[in-house]
Amino acid sequence: MNYPEDDDPVERSLDTLAIRAGTQRTAEGEHSEAIFPTSSFVFASAADAAARFSEQIPGNIYARFTNPTVDLFARRLAALERGQWGIATASGMSAVLASCLALLQQGDELVYSADIFGATVTLFAKYLPRYGIRTTAVSLTDLAAWQQAITPRTKLFYAETPSNPLTQVVDIRQLATLAHENGAKLIVDNCFCTPILQQPLTLGADLIIHSATKYLDGQGRCIGGAVVGDDPLIYKEIYGFLRTAGPTMSAFNAWVFLKGLETLPLRMRAHCAQAQQLAEWLQAQPAVKHVYYPGLLSHPQHALAKAQQRGFGGIVSFELADQTAAWTVIDAVRVFSITANLGDTRSTITHPATTTHGRLAQADRDKAGITHGLVRLSVGLEDLSDLQTDLMRGIKQL
Ligand SMILES: *Cc1c(COP(=O)(O)O)cnc(C)c1O
């Protein structure tokens, strides 16, 4: 049966798409999305099975390939990113891995911004080279460095903007142009902004990576990821790799992420408003040497962030005198969670130099500007004054 909302006109706004896009009801007419916890699917006959396996007719075969709940999540996310297709993965890292292994081969080269998620750095710096893929790290905002790193074997550019933890912003359009002029594709990890604040495909990027674990869920419950893009050939490569290699998303997790997406626009606006106020308040504290937040006029790429993004996001970092000061503030909190996760309704506080970026060599950390006085916040949705009181307890001791 066709229900009236089954089609998704692209002109619908993000608020509507987040709740409605991709909806396909079963014959039961359920209002909330159905969950399909099944590992395989049955066929009407031997001929039906043969036709589905040979892809003469579309249809489910096995949940490592397709699952209706997982596919609905991928379709809805793709609609939000204004992409032609989406593929859900078991984690954000499996989205990165599947994209790289599907699109690169021995002898190919990948250029990436140094300031990216720690596990992605390890994948690029340690594991991919084992398989004959050369990887080069450059400074996110230094376009001349990206240009210099290009060789005839460069196939992929990989960037995260705003970066973690220093919230640097790159011009996606310029980076995409540079990649395309040199026969490479641009992958953007859009985890920090989500499609609500930034849609990299509309700015020229070829692929988007998501860790659904962060804002898409937004309530710290599940691990998951996704890849979104436009090119059908790239879809075929990544989907083919994924259904063969296996890091696909479970139906249970997909259902939780669907619930997360429903409130994503609302939460992102609230995260932005709250982070802006907290960043401005931190900037006024004498013990705070510097605040990193794209929404501040003092941010070197404030104008770019304003043009490229619909909001400045929920991640705020700030610099204190040294590690003792940073740890004093962290150890004094009672509302903030001391955890490396981010994108949650709960505010979190991290010391990047000794946790998320602890495995980097000192020289690389220095180059990236991650000092021992740096503290990173993921600003959640608790009451603002409770968060200020919580930080003030430690700041007063400095
Ligand atoms: C967490 C994160 C990832 C990895 O995602 P997982 O779901 O933990 O595998 C990738 N990129 C960014 C920016 C992240 O924050």
Coordinates of C-alpha atoms and ligand atoms in Angstrom, one line a residue:
M1 CA 0.0 0.0 0.0
N2 CA 1.2 3.5 -0.8
Y3 CA 0.8 6.1 2.0
P4 CA 0.8 9.8 1.0
E5 CA 4.1 10.6 2.6
D6 CA 6.0 7.9 0.9
D7 CA 7.6 10.2 -1.7
D8 CA 10.2 12.7 -0.5
P9 CA 10.2 15.9 -2.6
V10 CA 13.7 17.3 -2.2
E11 CA 12.3 20.8 -1.6
R12 CA 11.1 19.8 1.9
S13 CA 13.0 21.5 4.6
L14 CA 15.6 19.7 6.8
D15 CA 13.2 19.8 9.8
T16 CA 10.6 17.8 7.9
L17 CA 13.1 15.5 6.2
A18 CA 14.7 14.6 9.6
I19 CA 11.3 13.2 10.7
R20 CA 9.7 12.0 7.4
A21 CA 12.3 11.3 4.7
G22 CA 12.4 7.7 3.3
T23 CA 9.3 6.5 5.3
Q24 CA 8.0 3.2 4.0
R25 CA 5.3 1.6 6.1
T26 CA 4.5 -2.1 6.2
A27 CA 1.0 -3.4 5.6
E28 CA 0.4 -2.9 9.3
G29 CA 0.3 0.9 8.9
E30 CA 2.6 1.5 11.9
H31 CA 3.2 5.2 12.7
S32 CA 6.7 4.9 14.1
E33 CA 9.3 3.1 12.0
A34 CA 9.2 -0.7 12.1
I35 CA 12.3 -2.6 13.2
F36 CA 13.4 -5.8 11.3
P37 CA 15.6 -7.9 13.5
T38 CA 16.2 -10.7 11.0
S39 CA 19.4 -12.0 9.6
S40 CA 17.9 -13.4 6.3
F41 CA 14.9 -13.1 4.2
V42 CA 12.7 -15.8 2.6
F43 CA 11.9 -16.2 -1.1
A44 CA 8.6 -17.1 -2.7
S45 CA 10.1 -19.8 -4.8
A46 CA 13.4 -21.2 -6.2
A47 CA 12.9 -19.0 -9.2
D48 CA 12.4 -15.9 -6.9
A49 CA 15.6 -16.7 -5.0
A50 CA 17.5 -17.1 -8.3
A51 CA 16.2 -13.8 -9.6
R52 CA 17.1 -11.9 -6.4
F53 CA 20.6 -13.4 -6.3
S54 CA 21.2 -12.5 -9.9
E55 CA 19.8 -9.0 -9.2
Q56 CA 17.2 -9.5 -12.0
I57 CA 14.7 -8.4 -9.4
P58 CA 15.5 -6.2 -6.4
G59 CA 14.8 -7.5 -2.9
N60 CA 16.2 -8.5 0.4
I61 CA 18.5 -11.5 0.6
Y62 CA 20.6 -11.3 3.8
A63 CA 21.0 -8.6 6.4
R64 CA 24.7 -8.1 5.7
F65 CA 23.5 -6.8 2.3
T66 CA 20.3 -5.0 3.1
N67 CA 17.8 -4.6 6.0
P68 CA 14.7 -2.4 5.8
T69 CA 15.4 -0.5 9.0
V70 CA 19.0 0.1 8.2
D71 CA 18.2 1.2 4.6
L72 CA 15.6 3.6 6.0
F73 CA 18.2 5.2 8.2
A74 CA 20.6 5.5 5.3
R75 CA 17.9 7.0 3.0
R76 CA 16.9 9.6 5.6
L77 CA 20.5 10.7 6.2
A78 CA 21.1 10.9 2.5
A79 CA 18.0 13.1 2.1
L80 CA 19.3 15.4 4.8
E81 CA 22.7 15.6 3.1
R82 CA 21.1 16.2 -0.2
G83 CA 22.9 13.1 -1.5
Q84 CA 21.7 10.6 -4.0
W85 CA 22.5 7.6 -1.8
G86 CA 23.6 6.6 1.7
I87 CA 25.1 3.5 3.1
A88 CA 25.0 2.7 6.9
T89 CA 28.0 1.1 8.5
A90 CA 28.8 -0.6 11.9
S91 CA 30.7 2.5 13.1
G92 CA 32.2 5.7 11.9
M93 CA 35.5 4.0 11.5
S94 CA 34.0 1.3 9.3
A95 CA 32.6 4.1 7.1
V96 CA 36.2 5.5 6.8
L97 CA 37.7 2.1 6.2
A98 CA 35.1 1.0 3.6
S99 CA 35.5 4.2 1.7
C100 CA 39.3 3.9 1.6
L101 CA 39.5 0.2 0.8
A102 CA 36.8 0.5 -1.9
L103 CA 38.4 3.5 -3.7
L104 CA 42.1 2.9 -3.2
Q105 CA 44.5 0.3 -4.3
Q106 CA 48.2 -0.4 -3.9
G107 CA 50.3 2.5 -5.2
D108 CA 47.5 5.1 -4.7
E109 CA 48.0 8.1 -2.5
L110 CA 45.8 9.8 0.1
V111 CA 46.3 13.4 1.4
Y112 CA 44.6 14.2 4.7
S113 CA 44.4 17.0 7.2
A114 CA 46.5 16.3 10.3
D115 CA 43.8 17.6 12.6
I116 CA 41.4 14.7 12.3
F117 CA 39.8 12.1 14.6
G118 CA 42.6 10.0 16.3
A119 CA 41.6 6.6 15.0
T120 CA 41.4 8.0 11.5
V121 CA 44.9 9.3 11.9
T122 CA 46.1 5.8 13.0
L123 CA 44.3 4.1 10.1
F124 CA 46.0 6.5 7.6
A125 CA 49.4 6.7 9.2
K126 CA 49.9 3.1 10.4
Y127 CA 47.5 0.6 8.6
L128 CA 46.9 1.9 5.0
P129 CA 50.7 2.1 4.3
R130 CA 51.0 -1.6 5.1
Y131 CA 48.9 -2.3 2.0
G132 CA 51.0 -0.1 -0.3
I133 CA 48.9 3.1 0.0
R134 CA 50.9 6.2 0.6
T135 CA 49.4 8.8 3.0
T136 CA 50.5 12.4 3.6
A137 CA 49.3 14.6 6.4
V138 CA 48.9 18.4 5.8
S139 CA 47.6 21.4 7.7
L140 CA 43.9 21.7 7.2
T141 CA 43.8 25.4 6.3
D142 CA 47.1 25.5 4.3
L143 CA 45.9 25.0 0.7
A144 CA 49.4 25.4 -0.6
A145 CA 50.4 22.3 1.5
W146 CA 47.5 20.3 0.0
Q147 CA 48.7 21.3 -3.5
Q148 CA 52.3 20.4 -2.7
A149 CA 51.3 17.0 -1.5
I150 CA 49.6 16.0 -4.7
T151 CA 51.3 13.5 -7.0
P152 CA 50.0 11.7 -10.2
R153 CA 49.0 8.9 -7.8
T154 CA 46.8 11.0 -5.5
K155 CA 43.3 9.6 -5.5
L156 CA 41.7 11.0 -2.3
F157 CA 41.7 14.1 -0.2
Y158 CA 40.3 13.6 3.3
A159 CA 39.3 16.5 5.6
E160 CA 37.3 17.2 8.8
T161 CA 35.9 20.7 9.2
P162 CA 35.7 22.2 11.8
S163 CA 38.6 20.3 13.1
N164 CA 39.0 18.6 16.4
P165 CA 39.8 20.0 19.0
L166 CA 40.9 23.4 17.6
T167 CA 37.8 24.1 15.4
Q168 CA 39.8 25.2 12.4
V169 CA 37.6 25.6 9.2
V170 CA 38.6 24.9 5.6
D171 CA 36.8 26.2 2.5
I172 CA 35.2 23.0 1.2
R173 CA 34.6 24.5 -2.2
Q174 CA 38.3 25.5 -2.7
L175 CA 39.5 22.1 -1.4
A176 CA 37.1 20.2 -3.7
T177 CA 38.2 22.3 -6.7
L178 CA 41.8 21.6 -6.0
A179 CA 41.1 17.8 -5.6
H180 CA 39.1 17.7 -8.9
E181 CA 41.7 19.7 -10.9
N182 CA 44.1 17.0 -10.0
G183 CA 41.9 14.0 -10.6
A184 CA 41.2 13.3 -6.9
K185 CA 38.0 12.9 -4.9
L186 CA 37.3 14.9 -1.7
I187 CA 35.9 13.1 1.4
V188 CA 34.6 15.2 4.2
D189 CA 33.9 13.9 7.7
N190 CA 30.8 15.9 8.6
C191 CA 30.5 14.5 12.1
F192 CA 30.8 17.8 13.9
C193 CA 28.4 19.8 11.8
T194 CA 25.9 17.2 10.7
P195 CA 23.8 18.0 7.6
I196 CA 21.8 20.4 9.7
L197 CA 24.7 22.9 9.9
Q198 CA 26.7 21.9 6.7
Q199 CA 26.1 19.9 3.5
P200 CA 29.5 19.2 2.0
L201 CA 28.1 17.6 -1.2
T202 CA 26.4 20.9 -2.1
L203 CA 29.8 22.5 -1.8
G204 CA 31.6 20.1 -4.1
A205 CA 32.7 17.3 -1.9
D206 CA 32.3 13.8 -3.4
L207 CA 31.7 11.7 -0.3
I208 CA 30.6 12.4 3.3
I209 CA 31.6 10.3 6.3
H210 CA 29.5 10.2 9.5
S211 CA 30.0 8.7 12.9
A212 CA 26.3 8.3 13.8
T213 CA 27.6 7.6 17.3
K214 CA 27.9 11.4 17.9
Y215 CA 25.2 13.9 17.1
L216 CA 23.0 11.7 14.9
D217 CA 22.2 9.5 17.9
G218 CA 22.9 12.4 20.2
Q219 CA 22.1 10.5 23.3
G220 CA 25.2 8.3 23.6
R221 CA 23.5 4.9 23.1
C222 CA 24.9 3.2 20.0
I223 CA 28.0 3.0 17.7
G224 CA 27.3 3.4 14.0
G225 CA 28.3 5.3 10.9
A226 CA 27.4 6.1 7.3
V227 CA 28.8 7.2 3.9
V228 CA 26.8 9.5 1.7
G229 CA 27.4 10.5 -1.9
D230 CA 26.1 11.2 -5.4
D231 CA 28.2 9.1 -7.8
P232 CA 26.5 5.7 -8.5
L233 CA 29.9 4.1 -9.4
I234 CA 31.3 5.1 -6.0
Y235 CA 28.1 3.7 -4.4
K236 CA 28.7 0.4 -6.1
E237 CA 32.3 0.2 -5.0
I238 CA 31.6 1.0 -1.3
Y239 CA 28.4 -1.0 -1.0
G240 CA 30.1 -4.0 -2.7
F241 CA 33.0 -3.8 -0.3
L242 CA 30.8 -3.5 2.7
R243 CA 28.4 -6.3 2.0
T244 CA 31.4 -8.5 1.3
A245 CA 33.7 -7.5 4.2
G246 CA 30.8 -7.2 6.7
P247 CA 31.0 -4.1 8.9
T248 CA 27.3 -3.3 8.3
M249 CA 24.9 -1.7 10.8
S250 CA 22.5 -3.7 13.0
A251 CA 18.7 -3.1 12.7
F252 CA 18.5 -2.3 16.4
N253 CA 21.1 0.5 16.1
A254 CA 19.5 1.8 12.9
W255 CA 16.2 2.2 14.7
V256 CA 17.9 4.1 17.6
F257 CA 19.6 6.4 15.0
L258 CA 16.2 7.0 13.3
K259 CA 14.9 8.2 16.6
G260 CA 17.9 10.4 17.0
L261 CA 17.5 12.0 13.5
E262 CA 13.9 13.1 14.4
T263 CA 15.3 15.6 16.9
L264 CA 18.6 16.4 15.2
P265 CA 17.6 19.8 13.8
L266 CA 16.2 20.9 17.2
R267 CA 19.2 19.6 19.1
M268 CA 21.8 21.1 16.7
R269 CA 20.2 24.6 17.1
A270 CA 20.2 24.2 20.9
H271 CA 23.8 22.9 20.9
C272 CA 24.9 25.9 18.8
A273 CA 23.1 28.5 21.0
Q274 CA 24.4 27.0 24.2
A275 CA 28.0 26.7 22.9
Q276 CA 28.0 30.3 21.6
Q277 CA 27.0 31.6 25.1
L278 CA 29.5 29.3 26.9
A279 CA 32.3 30.3 24.5
E280 CA 31.7 34.0 25.0
W281 CA 31.5 33.5 28.8
L282 CA 34.8 31.6 28.8
Q283 CA 36.4 34.3 26.8
A284 CA 35.6 36.8 29.6
Q285 CA 37.4 34.6 32.3
P286 CA 40.9 36.0 33.1
A287 CA 42.3 32.5 33.7
V288 CA 41.3 31.5 30.2
K289 CA 44.1 32.3 27.7
H290 CA 42.2 31.5 24.5
V291 CA 38.9 30.2 23.4
Y292 CA 38.5 28.2 20.1
Y293 CA 35.0 28.4 18.7
P294 CA 34.1 29.4 15.1
G295 CA 31.2 31.5 16.4
L296 CA 33.6 34.0 18.0
L297 CA 34.7 37.1 16.1
S298 CA 38.3 36.3 17.3
H299 CA 38.2 33.0 15.4
P300 CA 40.5 33.3 12.3
Q301 CA 37.9 31.6 10.0
H302 CA 34.8 33.1 11.5
A303 CA 33.6 34.7 8.3
L304 CA 34.2 31.5 6.3
A305 CA 32.4 29.4 8.9
K306 CA 29.5 31.9 8.8
A307 CA 29.2 31.5 5.0
Q308 CA 29.8 27.8 4.8
Q309 CA 27.8 26.6 7.9
R310 CA 24.3 27.3 9.2
G311 CA 25.6 27.3 12.8
F312 CA 28.9 27.0 14.6
G313 CA 28.4 23.7 16.3
G314 CA 28.6 22.4 19.9
I315 CA 32.4 21.9 20.3
V316 CA 34.3 24.6 22.3
S317 CA 38.0 24.3 23.3
F318 CA 39.9 26.6 25.6
E319 CA 43.4 27.1 26.7
L320 CA 44.6 27.4 30.3
A321 CA 48.1 28.0 31.6
D322 CA 49.2 24.4 31.7
Q323 CA 48.2 20.8 32.4
T324 CA 47.8 21.4 36.1
A325 CA 45.3 24.1 35.4
A326 CA 43.5 22.0 32.9
W327 CA 43.3 19.0 35.2
T328 CA 42.1 21.2 38.1
V329 CA 39.1 22.4 36.0
I330 CA 38.4 18.9 34.8
D331 CA 38.6 17.3 38.2
A332 CA 36.3 19.9 39.7
V333 CA 33.3 19.2 37.5
R334 CA 30.1 17.5 38.7
V335 CA 27.8 18.1 35.8
F336 CA 30.1 17.6 32.8
S337 CA 31.1 14.0 32.1
I338 CA 34.8 13.4 31.9
T339 CA 34.7 11.3 28.7
A340 CA 36.1 11.5 25.2
N341 CA 32.7 11.1 23.5
L342 CA 31.0 14.1 22.0
G343 CA 27.7 15.2 20.4
D344 CA 25.6 14.0 23.3
T345 CA 22.8 15.8 25.2
R346 CA 25.2 15.5 28.1
S347 CA 28.1 17.9 28.2
T348 CA 31.5 16.3 28.2
I349 CA 35.0 17.6 29.1
T350 CA 38.3 16.2 27.8
H351 CA 42.0 16.8 28.0
P352 CA 43.1 16.1 24.4
A353 CA 46.9 16.1 25.0
T354 CA 46.7 13.1 27.4
T355 CA 43.6 11.3 26.0
T356 CA 42.3 11.6 22.4
H357 CA 45.6 13.0 21.1
G358 CA 47.9 11.3 23.7
R359 CA 49.4 8.9 21.2
L360 CA 50.6 11.6 18.9
A361 CA 54.3 12.5 19.1
Q362 CA 55.0 15.7 21.1
A363 CA 56.2 17.4 17.9
D364 CA 53.0 16.5 16.0
R365 CA 50.9 17.7 18.9
D366 CA 52.9 21.0 19.0
K367 CA 52.5 21.4 15.3
A368 CA 48.7 20.9 15.6
G369 CA 48.6 23.4 18.5
I370 CA 47.3 20.9 21.0
T371 CA 49.0 22.1 24.2
H372 CA 48.8 20.6 27.7
G373 CA 46.7 23.5 28.8
L374 CA 44.0 22.8 26.3
V375 CA 40.5 21.6 27.4
R376 CA 37.8 20.5 25.0
L377 CA 34.1 20.7 25.7
S378 CA 31.2 19.1 23.9
V379 CA 28.5 21.5 25.0
G380 CA 25.3 19.5 25.8
L381 CA 21.8 20.6 26.6
E382 CA 21.8 21.0 30.4
D383 CA 21.0 24.4 31.8
L384 CA 23.7 27.0 30.8
S385 CA 24.2 28.4 34.3
D386 CA 24.7 25.0 35.8
L387 CA 27.5 24.4 33.2
Q388 CA 29.0 27.8 34.1
T389 CA 28.9 27.0 37.8
D390 CA 30.5 23.6 37.1
L391 CA 33.4 25.1 35.2
M392 CA 33.8 28.0 37.6
R393 CA 34.3 25.6 40.5
G394 CA 37.7 24.7 39.0
I395 CA 38.5 28.1 37.4
K396 CA 38.2 29.8 40.8
Q397 CA 41.0 27.5 42.2
L398 CA 43.5 28.6 39.5
Ligands
LIG1 C1 34.0 9.5 16.6 C2 34.4 9.9 15.3 C3 34.8 9.1 14.3 C4 34.7 7.6 14.4 O1 33.4 7.1 14.7 P1 33.1 5.8 15.5 O2 31.6 5.7 15.5 O3 33.6 6.0 16.9 O4 33.8 4.6 14.9 C5 35.1 9.6 13.1 N1 35.2 11.0 12.9 C6 34.9 11.8 13.9 C7 35.0 13.3 13.7 C8 34.5 11.4 15.1 O5 34.3 12.2 16.1

